[in-house]
mmCIF file of C-alpha atoms in Angstrom:
data_model
loop_
_atom_site.group_PDB
_atom_site.id
_atom_site.type_symbol
_atom_site.label_atom_id
_atom_site.label_comp_id
_atom_site.label_asym_id
_atom_site.label_seq_id
_atom_site.Cartn_x
_atom_site.Cartn_y
_atom_site.Cartn_z
ATOM 1 C CA MET A 13 39.158 6.178 -7.076
ATOM 2 C CA GLU A 14 39.934 9.486 -8.709
ATOM 3 C CA LYS A 15 36.828 11.368 -9.805
ATOM 4 C CA ALA A 16 36.373 12.164 -13.467
ATOM 5 C CA LYS A 17 37.220 15.736 -14.379
ATOM 6 C CA ARG A 18 34.096 17.797 -15.021
ATOM 7 C CA PHE A 19 33.522 19.392 -18.394
ATOM 8 C CA GLN A 20 33.999 23.134 -18.176
ATOM 9 C CA VAL A 21 34.232 26.022 -20.605
ATOM 10 C CA SER A 22 36.534 28.829 -19.565
ATOM 11 C CA LEU A 23 34.913 32.182 -18.743
ATOM 12 C CA LYS A 24 37.567 33.728 -20.962
ATOM 13 C CA VAL A 25 36.222 31.725 -23.911
ATOM 14 C CA ILE A 26 32.588 32.623 -23.164
ATOM 15 C CA TRP A 27 33.079 36.340 -22.547
ATOM 16 C CA GLY A 28 35.903 36.753 -25.041
ATOM 17 C CA SER A 29 33.913 35.211 -27.909
ATOM 18 C CA SER A 30 30.766 37.149 -26.948
ATOM 19 C CA ILE A 31 32.629 40.467 -26.906
ATOM 20 C CA ALA A 32 34.333 39.585 -30.201
ATOM 21 C CA LEU A 33 30.947 38.839 -31.823
ATOM 22 C CA ALA A 34 29.556 42.107 -30.436
ATOM 23 C CA VAL A 35 32.448 44.059 -31.940
ATOM 24 C CA MET A 36 32.110 42.254 -35.276
ATOM 25 C CA ALA A 37 28.360 43.006 -35.367
ATOM 26 C CA SER A 38 29.112 46.729 -34.994
ATOM 27 C CA ILE A 39 31.759 46.930 -37.712
ATOM 28 C CA PRO A 40 29.243 47.486 -40.569
ATOM 29 C CA LYS A 41 27.844 50.469 -38.624
ATOM 30 C CA LEU A 42 31.234 52.155 -38.794
ATOM 31 C CA PHE A 43 30.855 52.405 -42.573
ATOM 32 C CA ASP A 44 27.291 53.742 -42.369
ATOM 33 C CA ALA A 45 27.302 57.545 -42.576
ATOM 34 C CA ASP A 46 23.911 57.750 -40.834
ATOM 35 C CA SER A 47 24.906 55.644 -37.844
ATOM 36 C CA THR A 48 25.512 57.199 -34.417
ATOM 37 C CA PRO A 49 27.432 56.046 -31.351
ATOM 38 C CA GLY A 50 24.078 55.010 -29.927
ATOM 39 C CA ASP A 51 23.540 52.647 -32.866
ATOM 40 C CA LEU A 52 26.920 51.046 -32.185
ATOM 41 C CA ILE A 53 26.098 50.575 -28.514
ATOM 42 C CA ILE A 54 22.679 49.064 -29.288
ATOM 43 C CA ASN A 55 24.028 46.625 -31.861
ATOM 44 C CA SER A 56 26.904 45.618 -29.595
ATOM 45 C CA SER A 57 24.817 45.204 -26.436
ATOM 46 C CA ILE A 58 22.110 43.148 -28.193
ATOM 47 C CA THR A 59 24.745 40.838 -29.700
ATOM 48 C CA LEU A 60 26.680 40.576 -26.401
ATOM 49 C CA LEU A 61 23.630 39.701 -24.300
ATOM 50 C CA PHE A 62 22.353 37.281 -26.923
ATOM 51 C CA SER A 63 25.731 35.509 -27.213
ATOM 52 C CA LEU A 64 26.056 35.135 -23.425
ATOM 53 C CA PHE A 65 22.562 33.649 -23.196
ATOM 54 C CA ILE A 66 23.246 31.191 -26.011
ATOM 55 C CA TRP A 67 26.519 30.095 -24.408
ATOM 56 C CA TYR A 68 25.020 29.399 -20.997
ATOM 57 C CA TYR A 69 21.812 27.885 -22.345
ATOM 58 C CA ASN A 70 23.738 25.382 -24.469
ATOM 59 C CA ILE A 71 26.158 24.585 -21.643
ATOM 60 C CA TYR A 72 23.333 23.775 -19.244
ATOM 61 C CA SER A 73 21.552 21.695 -21.858
ATOM 62 C CA LEU A 74 24.512 19.314 -22.133
ATOM 63 C CA PRO A 75 23.986 15.708 -20.915
ATOM 64 C CA LYS A 76 25.757 16.322 -17.602
ATOM 65 C CA PHE A 77 22.858 18.573 -16.591
ATOM 66 C CA SER A 78 20.133 16.176 -17.748
ATOM 67 C CA SER A 79 19.156 12.528 -17.326
ATOM 68 C CA GLN A 80 19.268 11.912 -21.062
ATOM 69 C CA ARG A 81 22.083 10.154 -22.810
ATOM 70 C CA THR A 82 24.251 11.899 -25.362
ATOM 71 C CA ASN A 83 22.725 12.030 -28.807
ATOM 72 C CA LYS A 84 25.259 10.866 -31.379
ATOM 73 C CA SER A 85 23.838 13.275 -33.964
ATOM 74 C CA LEU A 86 25.117 16.843 -33.780
ATOM 75 C CA PHE A 87 21.895 18.221 -35.276
ATOM 76 C CA ASN A 88 18.888 17.219 -33.180
ATOM 77 C CA TRP A 89 15.861 18.586 -31.371
ATOM 78 C CA LYS A 90 18.092 20.431 -28.895
ATOM 79 C CA LEU A 91 19.499 22.544 -31.720
ATOM 80 C CA LEU A 92 15.970 23.275 -32.970
ATOM 81 C CA LEU A 93 14.877 24.289 -29.486
ATOM 82 C CA SER A 94 17.958 26.474 -29.083
ATOM 83 C CA VAL A 95 17.217 28.236 -32.409
ATOM 84 C CA VAL A 96 13.566 28.837 -31.496
ATOM 85 C CA LEU A 97 14.468 30.201 -28.068
ATOM 86 C CA GLY A 98 17.178 32.322 -29.687
ATOM 87 C CA ILE A 99 14.681 33.862 -32.116
ATOM 88 C CA LEU A 100 12.287 34.662 -29.252
ATOM 89 C CA LEU A 101 15.113 36.143 -27.175
ATOM 90 C CA MET A 102 16.312 38.278 -30.052
ATOM 91 C CA VAL A 103 12.779 39.682 -30.518
ATOM 92 C CA ILE A 104 12.633 40.489 -26.800
ATOM 93 C CA LEU A 105 16.056 42.164 -26.855
ATOM 94 C CA VAL A 106 15.231 44.286 -29.904
ATOM 95 C CA ILE A 107 11.905 45.450 -28.425
ATOM 96 C CA ALA A 108 13.529 46.121 -25.037
ATOM 97 C CA HIS A 109 16.262 48.244 -26.611
ATOM 98 C CA GLN A 110 13.717 50.196 -28.670
ATOM 99 C CA GLU A 111 11.725 50.993 -25.531
ATOM 100 C CA LEU A 112 14.782 51.622 -23.329
ATOM 101 C CA PHE A 113 16.711 53.869 -25.720
ATOM 102 C CA GLN A 114 13.653 55.294 -27.548
ATOM 103 C CA VAL A 115 15.273 54.559 -30.896
ATOM 104 C CA SER A 116 13.253 55.535 -33.894
ATOM 105 C CA LYS A 117 15.547 53.956 -36.485
ATOM 106 C CA MET A 118 17.076 50.490 -36.093
ATOM 107 C CA ASP A 119 18.158 47.723 -38.411
ATOM 108 C CA ALA A 120 15.319 45.597 -39.708
ATOM 109 C CA PRO A 121 14.320 42.884 -37.159
ATOM 110 C CA ILE A 122 15.031 40.183 -39.753
ATOM 111 C CA MET A 123 18.711 41.225 -39.758
ATOM 112 C CA PHE A 124 18.906 40.736 -35.997
ATOM 113 C CA GLU A 125 17.166 37.366 -36.309
ATOM 114 C CA LEU A 126 19.546 36.156 -39.011
ATOM 115 C CA ARG A 127 22.489 37.319 -36.926
ATOM 116 C CA GLY A 128 21.044 35.485 -33.923
ATOM 117 C CA VAL A 129 20.557 32.223 -35.828
ATOM 118 C CA LEU A 130 24.137 32.428 -37.143
ATOM 119 C CA ILE A 131 25.572 33.058 -33.648
ATOM 120 C CA ASN A 132 23.421 30.241 -32.279
ATOM 121 C CA LEU A 133 24.735 27.751 -34.842
ATOM 122 C CA ILE A 134 28.366 28.782 -34.292
ATOM 123 C CA VAL A 135 28.163 28.520 -30.495
ATOM 124 C CA TYR A 136 26.130 25.295 -30.569
ATOM 125 C CA MET A 137 28.450 23.488 -32.957
ATOM 126 C CA PHE A 138 31.635 24.689 -31.275
ATOM 127 C CA LEU A 139 30.382 23.777 -27.790
ATOM 128 C CA HIS A 140 29.158 20.334 -28.787
ATOM 129 C CA LEU A 141 32.373 19.528 -30.600
ATOM 130 C CA LEU A 142 34.247 20.484 -27.425
ATOM 131 C CA PHE A 143 31.921 18.298 -25.376
ATOM 132 C CA GLN A 144 32.286 15.320 -27.705
ATOM 133 C CA ASN A 145 36.068 15.685 -27.529
ATOM 134 C CA TYR A 146 35.800 15.779 -23.716
ATOM 135 C CA GLN A 147 33.694 12.612 -23.709
ATOM 136 C CA THR A 148 36.178 10.852 -25.992
ATOM 137 C CA GLN A 149 39.017 11.761 -23.616
ATOM 138 C CA GLN A 150 37.011 10.546 -20.603
ATOM 139 C CA MET A 151 36.281 7.259 -22.362
ATOM 140 C CA GLY A 152 39.999 6.887 -23.052
ATOM 141 C CA VAL A 153 40.854 7.563 -19.403
ATOM 142 C CA GLU A 154 38.210 5.105 -18.225
ATOM 143 C CA LEU A 155 39.428 2.501 -20.698
ATOM 144 C CA GLU A 156 43.003 2.875 -19.432
ATOM 145 C CA ARG A 157 41.782 2.635 -15.836
ATOM 146 C CA THR A 158 39.800 -0.498 -16.656
ATOM 147 C CA LYS A 159 42.819 -2.013 -18.414
ATOM 148 C CA ALA A 160 45.005 -1.265 -15.380
ATOM 149 C CA VAL A 161 42.500 -2.906 -13.027
ATOM 150 C CA HIS A 162 42.164 -5.896 -15.354
ATOM 151 C CA LEU A 163 45.938 -6.290 -15.695
ATOM 152 C CA GLY A 164 46.319 -6.006 -11.932
ATOM 153 C CA ALA A 165 43.754 -8.754 -11.409
ATOM 154 C CA GLN A 166 45.417 -10.898 -14.071
ATOM 155 C CA TYR A 167 48.803 -10.437 -12.428
ATOM 156 C CA GLU A 168 47.447 -11.420 -9.021
ATOM 157 C CA LEU A 169 46.132 -14.614 -10.590
ATOM 158 C CA LEU A 170 49.498 -15.263 -12.205
ATOM 159 C CA LYS A 171 51.246 -14.906 -8.853
ATOM 160 C CA GLN A 172 48.896 -17.461 -7.316
ATOM 161 C CA GLN A 173 49.654 -20.125 -9.931
ATOM 162 C CA VAL A 174 52.083 -22.134 -7.792
ATOM 163 C CA ASN A 175 51.549 -25.774 -8.655
ATOM 164 C CA PRO A 176 49.618 -27.430 -5.758
ATOM 165 C CA HIS A 177 50.829 -30.842 -6.929
ATOM 166 C CA PHE A 178 54.237 -29.971 -5.525
ATOM 167 C CA LEU A 179 52.770 -29.833 -2.011
ATOM 168 C CA PHE A 180 51.057 -33.199 -2.449
ATOM 169 C CA ASN A 181 54.243 -34.771 -3.832
ATOM 170 C CA SER A 182 56.272 -33.328 -0.953
ATOM 171 C CA LEU A 183 53.834 -34.691 1.623
ATOM 172 C CA ASN A 184 53.929 -38.119 -0.034
ATOM 173 C CA THR A 185 57.731 -38.013 0.027
ATOM 174 C CA LEU A 186 57.649 -37.043 3.690
ATOM 175 C CA LYS A 187 55.272 -39.923 4.470
ATOM 176 C CA SER A 188 57.622 -42.363 2.756
ATOM 177 C CA MET A 189 60.598 -40.996 4.660
ATOM 178 C CA VAL A 190 58.736 -41.285 7.966
ATOM 179 C CA ASP A 191 57.600 -44.839 7.162
ATOM 180 C CA MET A 192 61.206 -45.754 6.376
ATOM 181 C CA GLN A 193 62.373 -43.935 9.506
ATOM 182 C CA ASP A 194 64.719 -41.852 7.379
ATOM 183 C CA PRO A 195 66.926 -39.743 9.703
ATOM 184 C CA GLN A 196 66.605 -36.814 7.268
ATOM 185 C CA SER A 197 62.860 -36.542 7.855
ATOM 186 C CA SER A 198 63.323 -33.698 10.338
ATOM 187 C CA ASP A 199 65.487 -31.731 7.889
ATOM 188 C CA PHE A 200 62.910 -32.341 5.180
ATOM 189 C CA ILE A 201 60.146 -30.930 7.392
ATOM 190 C CA LEU A 202 62.251 -27.859 8.195
ATOM 191 C CA LYS A 203 63.027 -27.238 4.523
ATOM 192 C CA LEU A 204 59.376 -27.702 3.601
ATOM 193 C CA SER A 205 58.442 -25.227 6.328
ATOM 194 C CA ASP A 206 61.083 -22.754 5.089
ATOM 195 C CA PHE A 207 59.840 -23.015 1.532
ATOM 196 C CA TYR A 208 56.234 -22.255 2.394
ATOM 197 C CA ARG A 209 57.291 -19.510 4.775
ATOM 198 C CA PHE A 210 59.112 -17.920 1.821
ATOM 199 C CA THR A 211 55.956 -18.415 -0.211
ATOM 200 C CA LEU A 212 53.812 -16.526 2.300
ATOM 201 C CA GLU A 213 56.374 -13.735 2.707
ATOM 202 C CA SER A 214 56.916 -13.198 -1.009
ATOM 203 C CA ARG A 215 53.443 -13.729 -2.430
ATOM 204 C CA LYS A 216 52.511 -10.033 -2.083
ATOM 205 C CA MET A 217 55.750 -8.795 -3.662
ATOM 206 C CA ASP A 218 56.081 -8.112 -7.370
ATOM 207 C CA LEU A 219 59.857 -8.464 -7.422
ATOM 208 C CA ILE A 220 62.493 -9.831 -5.074
ATOM 209 C CA PRO A 221 66.315 -9.742 -5.208
ATOM 210 C CA LEU A 222 67.897 -12.623 -7.079
ATOM 211 C CA LYS A 223 69.768 -13.571 -3.900
ATOM 212 C CA GLU A 224 66.477 -14.179 -2.049
ATOM 213 C CA GLU A 225 65.042 -16.084 -4.993
ATOM 214 C CA LEU A 226 68.069 -18.388 -4.922
ATOM 215 C CA GLN A 227 67.516 -18.997 -1.211
ATOM 216 C CA ILE A 228 63.943 -20.040 -1.961
ATOM 217 C CA LEU A 229 65.256 -22.233 -4.757
ATOM 218 C CA ASP A 230 67.723 -23.957 -2.391
ATOM 219 C CA SER A 231 64.859 -25.094 -0.147
ATOM 220 C CA TYR A 232 62.863 -26.177 -3.169
ATOM 221 C CA VAL A 233 65.787 -28.153 -4.638
ATOM 222 C CA TYR A 234 66.415 -29.868 -1.289
ATOM 223 C CA LEU A 235 62.814 -31.109 -1.279
ATOM 224 C CA LEU A 236 63.134 -32.343 -4.858
ATOM 225 C CA LYS A 237 66.388 -34.187 -4.148
ATOM 226 C CA ALA A 238 64.712 -35.930 -1.233
ATOM 227 C CA ARG A 239 62.239 -37.229 -3.788
ATOM 228 C CA PHE A 240 64.522 -37.936 -6.770
ATOM 229 C CA GLU A 241 67.848 -38.403 -4.933
ATOM 230 C CA ASP A 242 70.784 -38.483 -7.377
ATOM 231 C CA GLY A 243 68.430 -38.460 -10.347
ATOM 232 C CA PHE A 244 68.165 -34.689 -10.058
ATOM 233 C CA GLU A 245 70.781 -31.943 -9.777
ATOM 234 C CA VAL A 246 70.859 -28.151 -10.085
ATOM 235 C CA ILE A 247 74.211 -26.597 -10.981
ATOM 236 C CA LYS A 248 74.484 -22.869 -10.209
ATOM 237 C CA GLU A 249 77.089 -20.751 -11.969
ATOM 238 C CA ILE A 250 75.722 -17.293 -11.241
ATOM 239 C CA ASP A 251 77.857 -14.175 -10.989
ATOM 240 C CA ALA A 252 77.605 -12.914 -7.407
ATOM 241 C CA GLN A 253 77.695 -9.316 -8.678
ATOM 242 C CA GLN A 254 74.196 -9.847 -10.039
ATOM 243 C CA TYR A 255 72.659 -11.052 -6.777
ATOM 244 C CA ASP A 256 71.128 -7.600 -6.221
ATOM 245 C CA CYS A 257 69.179 -7.770 -9.476
ATOM 246 C CA ALA A 258 65.512 -8.641 -9.212
ATOM 247 C CA ILE A 259 63.091 -11.118 -10.736
ATOM 248 C CA PRO A 260 59.450 -12.011 -10.016
ATOM 249 C CA PRO A 261 59.249 -14.383 -7.019
ATOM 250 C CA PHE A 262 59.096 -18.123 -7.740
ATOM 251 C CA SER A 263 60.188 -17.679 -11.358
ATOM 252 C CA LEU A 264 63.015 -20.160 -10.875
ATOM 253 C CA GLN A 265 60.746 -22.617 -9.067
ATOM 254 C CA LEU A 266 58.292 -22.565 -11.966
ATOM 255 C CA LEU A 267 61.107 -23.081 -14.483
ATOM 256 C CA ILE A 268 62.627 -25.993 -12.535
ATOM 257 C CA GLU A 269 59.167 -27.478 -12.129
ATOM 258 C CA ASN A 270 58.641 -27.117 -15.868
ATOM 259 C CA CYS A 271 61.863 -29.061 -16.527
ATOM 260 C CA ILE A 272 60.803 -31.912 -14.240
ATOM 261 C CA LYS A 273 57.317 -32.011 -15.700
ATOM 262 C CA HIS A 274 58.498 -32.625 -19.265
ATOM 263 C CA ASN A 275 61.721 -34.578 -18.805
ATOM 264 C CA ILE A 276 62.725 -37.968 -17.457
ATOM 265 C CA VAL A 277 64.192 -37.756 -13.941
ATOM 266 C CA SER A 278 65.745 -41.017 -12.788
ATOM 267 C CA LEU A 279 68.915 -42.540 -11.383
ATOM 268 C CA ASP A 280 69.583 -44.116 -14.782
ATOM 269 C CA LYS A 281 69.062 -40.838 -16.586
ATOM 270 C CA PRO A 282 69.720 -37.957 -14.189
ATOM 271 C CA LEU A 283 68.329 -34.530 -15.045
ATOM 272 C CA LYS A 284 71.017 -31.897 -14.601
ATOM 273 C CA ILE A 285 69.797 -28.304 -14.758
ATOM 274 C CA LYS A 286 72.273 -25.449 -15.105
ATOM 275 C CA LEU A 287 71.672 -21.898 -13.908
ATOM 276 C CA TYR A 288 74.044 -19.194 -15.110
ATOM 277 C CA THR A 289 74.096 -15.544 -16.107
ATOM 278 C CA GLU A 290 74.650 -14.367 -19.651
ATOM 279 C CA ASN A 291 74.831 -10.619 -20.204
ATOM 280 C CA ASP A 292 71.634 -9.230 -18.629
ATOM 281 C CA PHE A 293 69.837 -12.571 -18.582
ATOM 282 C CA LEU A 294 69.591 -15.471 -16.178
ATOM 283 C CA VAL A 295 69.688 -18.706 -18.157
ATOM 284 C CA ILE A 296 68.049 -21.978 -17.107
ATOM 285 C CA GLU A 297 69.340 -24.802 -19.287
ATOM 286 C CA ASN A 298 68.436 -28.490 -19.256
ATOM 287 C CA PRO A 299 69.114 -31.474 -21.530
ATOM 288 C CA ILE A 300 66.099 -32.635 -23.510
ATOM 289 C CA GLN A 301 65.061 -36.118 -22.353
ATOM 290 C CA LEU A 302 61.315 -35.923 -22.844
ATOM 291 C CA LYS A 303 58.851 -38.204 -21.153
ATOM 292 C CA ARG A 304 56.648 -40.257 -23.418
ATOM 293 C CA GLY A 305 53.142 -38.958 -23.907
ATOM 294 C CA THR A 306 53.862 -35.611 -22.270
ATOM 295 C CA LEU A 307 51.966 -32.764 -23.913
ATOM 296 C CA SER A 308 53.262 -29.240 -23.330
ATOM 297 C CA THR A 309 50.578 -26.613 -22.754
ATOM 298 C CA GLY A 310 53.038 -23.773 -22.244
ATOM 299 C CA VAL A 311 51.174 -22.555 -19.141
ATOM 300 C CA GLY A 312 54.280 -22.332 -16.941
ATOM 301 C CA LEU A 313 56.396 -20.393 -19.438
ATOM 302 C CA ASN A 314 53.451 -18.193 -20.367
ATOM 303 C CA ASN A 315 52.919 -17.388 -16.686
ATOM 304 C CA ILE A 316 56.488 -16.154 -16.326
ATOM 305 C CA ASN A 317 56.412 -14.288 -19.635
ATOM 306 C CA GLN A 318 53.174 -12.475 -18.717
ATOM 307 C CA ARG A 319 54.596 -11.461 -15.343
ATOM 308 C CA PHE A 320 57.678 -9.916 -16.981
ATOM 309 C CA LEU A 321 55.512 -8.140 -19.562
ATOM 310 C CA HIS A 322 53.284 -6.748 -16.828
ATOM 311 C CA LEU A 323 56.134 -5.539 -14.604
ATOM 312 C CA VAL A 324 58.880 -4.346 -16.956
ATOM 313 C CA ASN A 325 57.471 -4.760 -20.471
ATOM 314 C CA LYS A 326 60.115 -7.365 -21.311
ATOM 315 C CA GLU A 327 59.751 -10.911 -22.575
ATOM 316 C CA ILE A 328 61.619 -14.082 -21.789
ATOM 317 C CA GLU A 329 63.677 -15.736 -24.535
ATOM 318 C CA ILE A 330 63.494 -19.427 -25.423
ATOM 319 C CA ASP A 331 66.321 -21.213 -27.215
ATOM 320 C CA LYS A 332 65.711 -24.835 -28.185
ATOM 321 C CA THR A 333 68.060 -27.216 -29.974
ATOM 322 C CA GLU A 334 67.873 -30.941 -30.604
ATOM 323 C CA THR A 335 69.666 -31.667 -27.329
ATOM 324 C CA HIS A 336 69.110 -28.721 -24.995
ATOM 325 C CA PHE A 337 66.368 -26.341 -23.907
ATOM 326 C CA LYS A 338 67.175 -22.858 -22.604
ATOM 327 C CA VAL A 339 64.995 -20.208 -21.050
ATOM 328 C CA LYS A 340 66.485 -16.743 -20.629
ATOM 329 C CA ILE A 341 64.789 -14.389 -18.198
ATOM 330 C CA PRO A 342 65.712 -10.676 -18.017
ATOM 331 C CA LEU A 343 67.462 -9.453 -14.908
ATOM 332 C CA ILE A 344 65.935 -6.246 -13.565
ATOM 333 C CA TYR A 345 68.364 -3.666 -12.218
ATOM 334 C CA ASP A 346 66.143 -0.705 -11.321
ATOM 335 C CA TYR A 347 63.084 -1.866 -9.461
ATOM 336 C CA HIS A 348 60.678 -1.198 -6.607
ATOM 337 C CA ASN A 349 57.772 -3.103 -5.107
ATOM 338 C CA ASN A 350 54.263 -1.685 -5.097
#
């Protein structure tokens, strides 16, 4: 996993602001007739050294250099400690410059202290606002990373939601065919094997070409017809030019399964499902002949919808009339598998 970017303050900001404060502190001396170049140098050097200390002290007192959590309040004991240390440092700098340069006349110490407190407050507030902004950005990055991981896990679960009842029903159908010594038992076994081989090959893929999905569907439909015989039929009217488009694997299986789950499938009332393309959509249409007592939970359609939202940020469309039910799924033209 990519490491979080460390909080840093540019050396240009630290030194540039310190030099600027030093120059600003010396400006009043330019208008003082009694001031000398030495006075300018002393004022500037004291301010420069003090500003650099305050910058680095506050940087190293940030939470990344301590075991303490970030205090939500901008004004806290750290600011008080910084001010106290700043006052002590300013006293030391003033005394050191008096001894080093043997200056007999300097600004009153209280002026240096007030200047120091003002610089301390400016640097402290600016630095902590920068740090809070950095933390907010890091929280946003971490939140996005967490969302991505969560969505990835959700999508993996969605891909695994292939109805296990289909396998049980297929095995029961196979048992009946074997008991009846149906000559098509061998073909049924081969088709069942093909279908689950497709399942294993495609389960790790986000998208597959429509042509491959239709091949999977052919095996699936063969197994269903062995169970329902002439009570079930899938009519395909799909433009061959759109075979290279992509859809999430097993989308058509889930939609066909959804039709069978909610509608009567019998020799007396055959269920005829039509598949055709309409603009940039693949349409699955079936007549409404609902089973009694069937309650729709919407899990199957929601599964497909969530997969499309996750992969291409598109939703499926549902068109329901009194006699027919249509589901339109977007065809994806530009795609790649992760």
